[in-house]
Coordinates of C-alpha atoms in Angstrom, one line a residue:
M22 CA 73.0 52.2 -0.4
L23 CA 74.2 50.0 2.4
I24 CA 76.0 53.0 4.1
A25 CA 72.7 55.0 4.0
R26 CA 70.8 52.1 5.7
E27 CA 73.6 51.7 8.3
A28 CA 73.5 55.4 9.0
L29 CA 69.8 55.2 9.8
K30 CA 70.4 52.2 12.1
S31 CA 73.1 54.0 14.0
D32 CA 72.8 55.6 17.5
D33 CA 73.0 59.0 15.9
P34 CA 71.2 58.9 12.5
E35 CA 71.4 62.7 12.0
G36 CA 75.1 62.9 12.7
A37 CA 75.8 59.9 10.5
M38 CA 73.8 61.4 7.6
K39 CA 75.6 64.8 8.0
Y40 CA 78.9 63.0 7.8
L41 CA 77.8 61.2 4.6
V42 CA 76.6 64.5 3.1
E43 CA 79.9 66.2 3.9
R44 CA 81.8 63.3 2.1
N45 CA 79.5 63.6 -0.9
N46 CA 78.2 60.1 -0.4
I47 CA 74.6 61.2 -0.3
S48 CA 72.8 64.4 -1.5
P49 CA 71.3 66.7 1.2
E50 CA 67.8 66.1 -0.3
A51 CA 68.1 62.3 -0.1
A52 CA 69.5 62.5 3.4
A53 CA 66.6 64.7 4.6
A54 CA 64.1 62.3 3.0
L55 CA 65.6 59.3 4.6
L56 CA 65.8 60.9 8.1
E57 CA 62.1 61.9 7.8
W58 CA 61.1 58.4 6.8
N59 CA 63.2 57.0 9.7
K60 CA 60.9 58.7 12.2
N61 CA 58.1 56.3 11.6
N62 CA 59.8 53.3 10.0
K63 CA 62.6 50.9 10.9
P64 CA 65.1 50.0 8.1
G65 CA 64.9 46.5 6.9
D66 CA 66.2 44.6 3.8
I67 CA 67.4 46.2 0.6
E68 CA 66.1 45.0 -2.8
E69 CA 67.6 46.1 -6.1
I70 CA 64.8 47.1 -8.5
G71 CA 66.6 48.0 -11.7
N72 CA 68.8 50.5 -13.5
S73 CA 68.9 53.0 -16.3
R74 CA 71.3 55.5 -18.0
R75 CA 71.3 59.2 -18.0
E76 CA 72.1 61.2 -21.1
D77 CA 75.5 62.0 -19.6
G78 CA 76.3 58.3 -19.4
A79 CA 75.8 58.0 -15.6
R80 CA 74.1 54.8 -14.4
I81 CA 71.2 55.1 -12.0
T82 CA 70.4 52.0 -9.9
R83 CA 67.2 52.0 -7.9
Y84 CA 66.8 50.1 -4.6
R85 CA 63.9 49.5 -2.4
L86 CA 64.7 50.0 1.3
K87 CA 62.0 47.9 2.9
T88 CA 60.6 48.8 6.3
A89 CA 60.9 46.3 9.1
E90 CA 58.4 48.2 11.2
G91 CA 56.1 50.7 9.5
T92 CA 53.9 51.1 6.4
E93 CA 56.2 52.7 3.9
D94 CA 59.3 51.6 2.0
M95 CA 61.8 54.0 0.4
L96 CA 62.8 54.1 -3.2
V97 CA 66.5 55.1 -3.3
D98 CA 68.4 56.1 -6.5
V99 CA 72.1 55.6 -6.5
V100 CA 74.1 57.3 -9.3
T101 CA 77.4 56.0 -10.6
D102 CA 79.1 58.5 -13.0
R103 CA 81.6 57.8 -15.7
N104 CA 84.5 58.1 -13.2
E105 CA 82.8 55.4 -11.0
S106 CA 82.0 58.0 -8.3
V107 CA 78.9 56.9 -6.4
I108 CA 76.3 59.0 -4.6
V109 CA 72.9 58.3 -3.2
A110 CA 71.1 61.0 -5.2
A111 CA 67.4 60.7 -4.4
A112 CA 65.0 59.0 -2.0
K113 CA 61.2 58.9 -1.9
A114 CA 58.8 57.2 0.4
T115 CA 56.4 54.7 -1.2
S116 CA 53.8 52.1 -0.2
S117 CA 55.2 48.8 1.1
D118 CA 52.7 47.2 -1.3
K119 CA 54.5 47.2 -4.7
T120 CA 51.2 47.0 -6.6
A121 CA 49.9 50.2 -5.1
I122 CA 50.4 52.4 -8.2
T123 CA 49.4 56.1 -8.2
A124 CA 49.4 58.7 -10.9
E125 CA 52.7 60.1 -9.6
C126 CA 54.6 56.8 -10.0
D127 CA 57.3 56.8 -12.6
H128 CA 57.7 54.1 -15.3
L129 CA 60.1 51.9 -13.4
T130 CA 57.8 51.8 -10.4
V131 CA 54.9 50.8 -12.6
A132 CA 57.0 48.1 -14.3
E133 CA 57.9 46.7 -10.8
G134 CA 54.2 46.9 -9.8
F135 CA 53.0 45.1 -12.9
I136 CA 55.5 42.2 -12.5
E137 CA 54.6 41.9 -8.8
S138 CA 50.9 41.7 -9.7
V139 CA 51.3 38.8 -12.1
R140 CA 53.7 37.1 -9.7
R141 CA 50.9 37.2 -7.1
G142 CA 48.4 36.0 -9.7
D143 CA 46.4 39.2 -9.3
M144 CA 45.0 39.5 -12.8
S145 CA 42.7 42.4 -11.9
K146 CA 45.5 44.5 -10.5
A147 CA 47.8 43.8 -13.4
S148 CA 45.1 44.7 -15.9
S149 CA 44.6 48.0 -14.2
M150 CA 48.2 48.9 -15.2
I151 CA 47.6 48.3 -18.9
T152 CA 46.7 50.7 -21.6
G153 CA 45.6 50.1 -25.2
T154 CA 44.7 46.7 -26.8
Q155 CA 48.1 45.2 -27.5
V156 CA 48.1 43.3 -24.2
S157 CA 45.1 41.0 -24.1
P158 CA 43.4 39.7 -20.9
A159 CA 44.4 36.2 -22.0
T160 CA 48.1 37.3 -22.1
V161 CA 47.8 38.6 -18.5
A162 CA 46.1 35.5 -17.3
G163 CA 48.7 33.3 -19.0
L164 CA 51.5 35.3 -17.4
C165 CA 50.0 34.8 -14.0
L166 CA 49.9 31.0 -14.6
I167 CA 53.4 30.8 -16.0
F168 CA 54.8 32.7 -13.1
E169 CA 53.0 30.4 -10.7
E170 CA 53.8 27.1 -12.4
G171 CA 57.3 27.9 -13.5
A172 CA 58.2 29.2 -10.0
F173 CA 59.7 32.3 -11.6
S174 CA 61.1 35.2 -9.6
L175 CA 63.1 38.3 -10.3
R176 CA 66.9 37.8 -10.3
K177 CA 68.7 39.6 -7.5
E178 CA 71.0 41.9 -9.5
A179 CA 69.6 44.4 -12.0
P180 CA 66.2 42.5 -12.3
I181 CA 64.6 45.3 -14.4
R182 CA 66.9 47.0 -16.9
N183 CA 65.9 50.1 -18.9
T184 CA 66.4 49.8 -22.7
F185 CA 65.0 53.2 -23.7
Q186 CA 63.1 56.2 -22.4
N187 CA 61.8 59.6 -23.3
D188 CA 59.0 61.8 -22.0
S189 CA 56.3 59.6 -23.5
F190 CA 57.6 56.0 -23.6
A191 CA 59.9 53.7 -21.8
G192 CA 61.1 50.1 -22.4
Y193 CA 62.4 47.5 -19.9
L194 CA 63.8 44.0 -19.9
V195 CA 62.7 42.1 -16.8
Y196 CA 65.0 39.2 -15.9
L197 CA 63.6 36.1 -14.3
V198 CA 65.1 33.0 -12.7
S199 CA 63.5 29.7 -11.9
A200 CA 64.5 26.8 -9.6
N201 CA 63.3 24.6 -12.5
D202 CA 65.6 26.1 -15.2
P203 CA 69.0 27.6 -14.5
K204 CA 69.0 29.6 -17.7
P205 CA 67.6 33.1 -17.2
A206 CA 64.4 34.2 -19.0
N207 CA 63.1 37.7 -19.6
I208 CA 60.0 39.7 -20.4
G209 CA 60.0 42.8 -22.5
L210 CA 57.8 45.7 -21.3
E211 CA 56.9 48.9 -23.1
L212 CA 55.2 51.6 -21.1
A213 CA 53.5 54.8 -22.2
R214 CA 52.6 58.0 -20.4
T215 CA 48.8 58.3 -20.2
E216 CA 46.4 60.7 -18.4
P217 CA 46.1 58.4 -15.4
G218 CA 49.9 58.0 -15.3
W219 CA 52.5 55.5 -16.8
R220 CA 50.9 52.2 -18.0
V221 CA 52.1 49.1 -19.8
Q222 CA 51.2 49.1 -23.4
A223 CA 53.1 46.0 -24.8
V224 CA 54.6 42.8 -23.4
A225 CA 57.1 40.6 -25.2
L226 CA 57.1 37.0 -23.9
D227 CA 59.2 35.0 -26.4
A228 CA 62.1 34.3 -24.0
L229 CA 59.8 33.5 -21.1
L230 CA 57.7 31.1 -23.2
S231 CA 60.8 29.4 -24.4
S232 CA 62.0 28.8 -20.9
Y233 CA 58.5 27.6 -19.9
E234 CA 58.4 25.3 -22.9
N235 CA 61.7 23.7 -21.9
Q236 CA 60.4 23.0 -18.5
A237 CA 57.2 21.5 -19.8
N238 CA 59.0 19.3 -22.3
E239 CA 61.2 17.9 -19.5
E240 CA 58.3 17.3 -17.1
G241 CA 55.5 16.4 -19.5
G242 CA 51.8 17.0 -19.0
R243 CA 51.8 20.8 -19.3
Y244 CA 51.0 23.0 -22.3
F245 CA 51.1 26.7 -23.0
P246 CA 48.2 28.5 -21.3
I247 CA 48.3 31.2 -24.1
V248 CA 47.2 30.3 -27.6
K249 CA 46.4 32.3 -30.8
N250 CA 42.7 32.8 -31.5
P251 CA 41.4 32.8 -35.1
K252 CA 39.5 36.0 -34.4
G253 CA 42.8 37.7 -33.6
G254 CA 44.5 38.2 -30.2
D255 CA 45.0 35.5 -27.6
S256 CA 42.9 32.9 -25.9
L257 CA 43.5 31.0 -22.6
A258 CA 43.7 27.2 -23.1
L259 CA 42.7 24.6 -20.6
F260 CA 43.7 21.0 -21.1
F261 CA 41.9 17.7 -20.4
A262 CA 43.0 14.1 -20.0
F263 CA 42.1 11.5 -22.6
N264 CA 38.3 11.0 -23.0
E265 CA 37.7 13.3 -20.0
S266 CA 35.7 16.4 -19.4
D267 CA 36.7 16.9 -15.7
L268 CA 38.8 20.0 -14.9
T269 CA 42.2 19.6 -13.4
P270 CA 43.5 21.6 -10.4
R271 CA 45.6 23.6 -12.8
S272 CA 42.6 24.5 -14.9
L273 CA 40.5 25.4 -11.9
R274 CA 43.3 27.8 -10.8
Q275 CA 43.3 29.4 -14.2
L276 CA 39.6 29.8 -14.1
Q277 CA 39.8 31.5 -10.7
I278 CA 42.1 34.1 -12.1
V279 CA 39.8 34.7 -15.1
A280 CA 36.7 34.8 -12.8
E281 CA 38.1 37.5 -10.6
L282 CA 38.5 39.8 -13.5
L283 CA 35.2 39.0 -15.1
K284 CA 33.3 39.6 -11.9
E285 CA 34.6 43.2 -11.9
S286 CA 33.8 43.9 -15.5
K287 CA 31.0 43.6 -18.1
G288 CA 33.3 41.5 -20.4
K289 CA 32.1 38.5 -22.3
L290 CA 33.8 35.3 -23.0
N291 CA 33.3 32.5 -25.5
I292 CA 34.3 29.0 -24.6
S293 CA 35.1 26.5 -27.4
G294 CA 35.6 22.8 -26.6
H295 CA 38.0 20.6 -28.7
T296 CA 39.1 17.0 -28.8
D297 CA 41.9 14.9 -30.3
D298 CA 41.4 12.8 -33.4
V299 CA 40.6 9.5 -31.6
G300 CA 37.0 8.3 -32.0
S301 CA 34.1 9.2 -34.2
E302 CA 33.0 12.7 -35.2
A303 CA 29.7 12.3 -33.3
Y304 CA 31.4 11.2 -30.1
N305 CA 34.0 13.9 -30.2
Q306 CA 31.4 16.5 -30.8
K307 CA 29.6 15.6 -27.6
L308 CA 32.8 15.4 -25.7
S309 CA 33.9 18.8 -26.9
E310 CA 30.5 20.2 -25.8
R311 CA 30.9 18.6 -22.3
R312 CA 34.3 20.2 -22.0
A313 CA 33.0 23.7 -22.8
D314 CA 30.1 23.2 -20.5
A315 CA 32.4 22.1 -17.6
V316 CA 34.4 25.3 -18.0
K317 CA 31.3 27.4 -17.9
A318 CA 30.0 25.6 -14.8
A319 CA 33.3 26.2 -13.0
L320 CA 33.2 29.9 -13.8
V321 CA 29.6 30.3 -12.7
G322 CA 30.6 28.5 -9.5
F323 CA 33.3 31.1 -9.0
G324 CA 30.7 33.9 -9.3
V325 CA 30.7 34.8 -13.0
A326 CA 27.2 35.7 -14.4
P327 CA 26.0 33.0 -16.8
E328 CA 25.0 35.6 -19.3
Q329 CA 28.6 36.7 -19.7
I330 CA 29.4 33.2 -21.1
T331 CA 28.7 31.4 -24.4
T332 CA 29.8 27.9 -25.3
H333 CA 30.1 25.7 -28.3
G334 CA 31.8 22.4 -29.2
L335 CA 34.0 22.0 -32.2
G336 CA 34.8 18.3 -31.9
K337 CA 38.1 17.4 -33.6
S338 CA 37.6 19.9 -36.4
Q339 CA 40.2 22.5 -35.2
P340 CA 43.3 20.8 -33.9
R341 CA 45.9 23.1 -32.3
R342 CA 48.6 20.9 -33.9
T343 CA 48.8 18.0 -36.3
Y344 CA 51.3 15.2 -36.5
K345 CA 53.1 13.4 -39.4
E346 CA 52.8 9.8 -40.3
D347 CA 56.4 9.1 -39.4
D348 CA 56.2 10.8 -35.9
S349 CA 57.0 8.7 -33.0
E350 CA 54.3 7.4 -30.7
Q351 CA 55.5 9.8 -28.0
V352 CA 55.2 12.8 -30.2
V353 CA 51.8 11.8 -31.4
D354 CA 50.6 11.4 -27.8
Y355 CA 51.9 14.8 -26.9
I356 CA 50.3 16.5 -29.9
R357 CA 47.0 14.8 -29.2
G358 CA 47.2 16.0 -25.6
E359 CA 47.6 19.5 -26.8
N360 CA 44.4 19.2 -28.8
R361 CA 42.3 18.0 -25.9
R362 CA 41.3 21.4 -24.7
A363 CA 38.9 24.2 -24.2
E364 CA 39.8 27.7 -25.3
I365 CA 38.5 30.8 -23.6
Y366 CA 38.3 33.9 -25.8
L367 CA 38.0 37.0 -23.6
D368 CA 36.1 39.9 -25.3
F369 CA 36.2 43.0 -23.2
E370 CA 35.1 45.3 -26.0
S371 CA 31.5 44.1 -25.7

């Protein structure tokens, strides 16, 4: 891949490409595509996107040749066969915006675009790349928050690795690194071919949530943004300080992400307020109602229609977690903190 970029940057790109074709370092088709792209773009950095295997055992590694001046990048596939012979096999111009997905995009490009969308915190764009009901809006919102708070980014080498593929389905493991945790985490993606093109139909978060939990336990004061809802599916959880109904900056950021999606849809949401077990039932009931109302007020302030939102307080009747009599004071405080919350159930079927 580096030799192809250097050929484009040389004083005689056409001559340099011809030489590479003659040496079988690059296919004629890829050389022609790169030379055409080079007319309106200046080669910049190279990013590795991911890899997969062909049926004959050859490894395909895709790179993004970024434009330093222009509007398009190049997606370049480098094939390494069983004998370790390497050739730049294919090249195709693409938008410099990784989230600009079209019907012609293959499953690897859609996987890259989906991860870039959640990395940016663009819930609406990420949701447009989803098909089916397995990936809930709360999961997408939680992903956006986890990426932002955990400072996760794609690892440099083989960040997106193909696990299976056929004409209708493809699977990938997306490898992430964080400055806060040296141990790599990953996300599993399953994509399906649909009429509008390839779309994400399932997301596996166990390894990412484990890494996020490790960071939260070390730093304190943070809890999972994704929680299971009794109705089925996931909810987004917002957390409050002891005896408080004021929203934290973190919660407001979460609500901004949710609001952007709701403003573009007719979706409904139900907000339930909750408390810990300190204080009387009557007091906690009122506190839980204030917490739910605070979330609604913030969403309305972000432009969500009030009629899309319903609220109710549940006091201390539905704790997320309970503690044991012999738990330490520190553990009890942490569990109580996890129960001081409001849960947002997003219902886009309404």
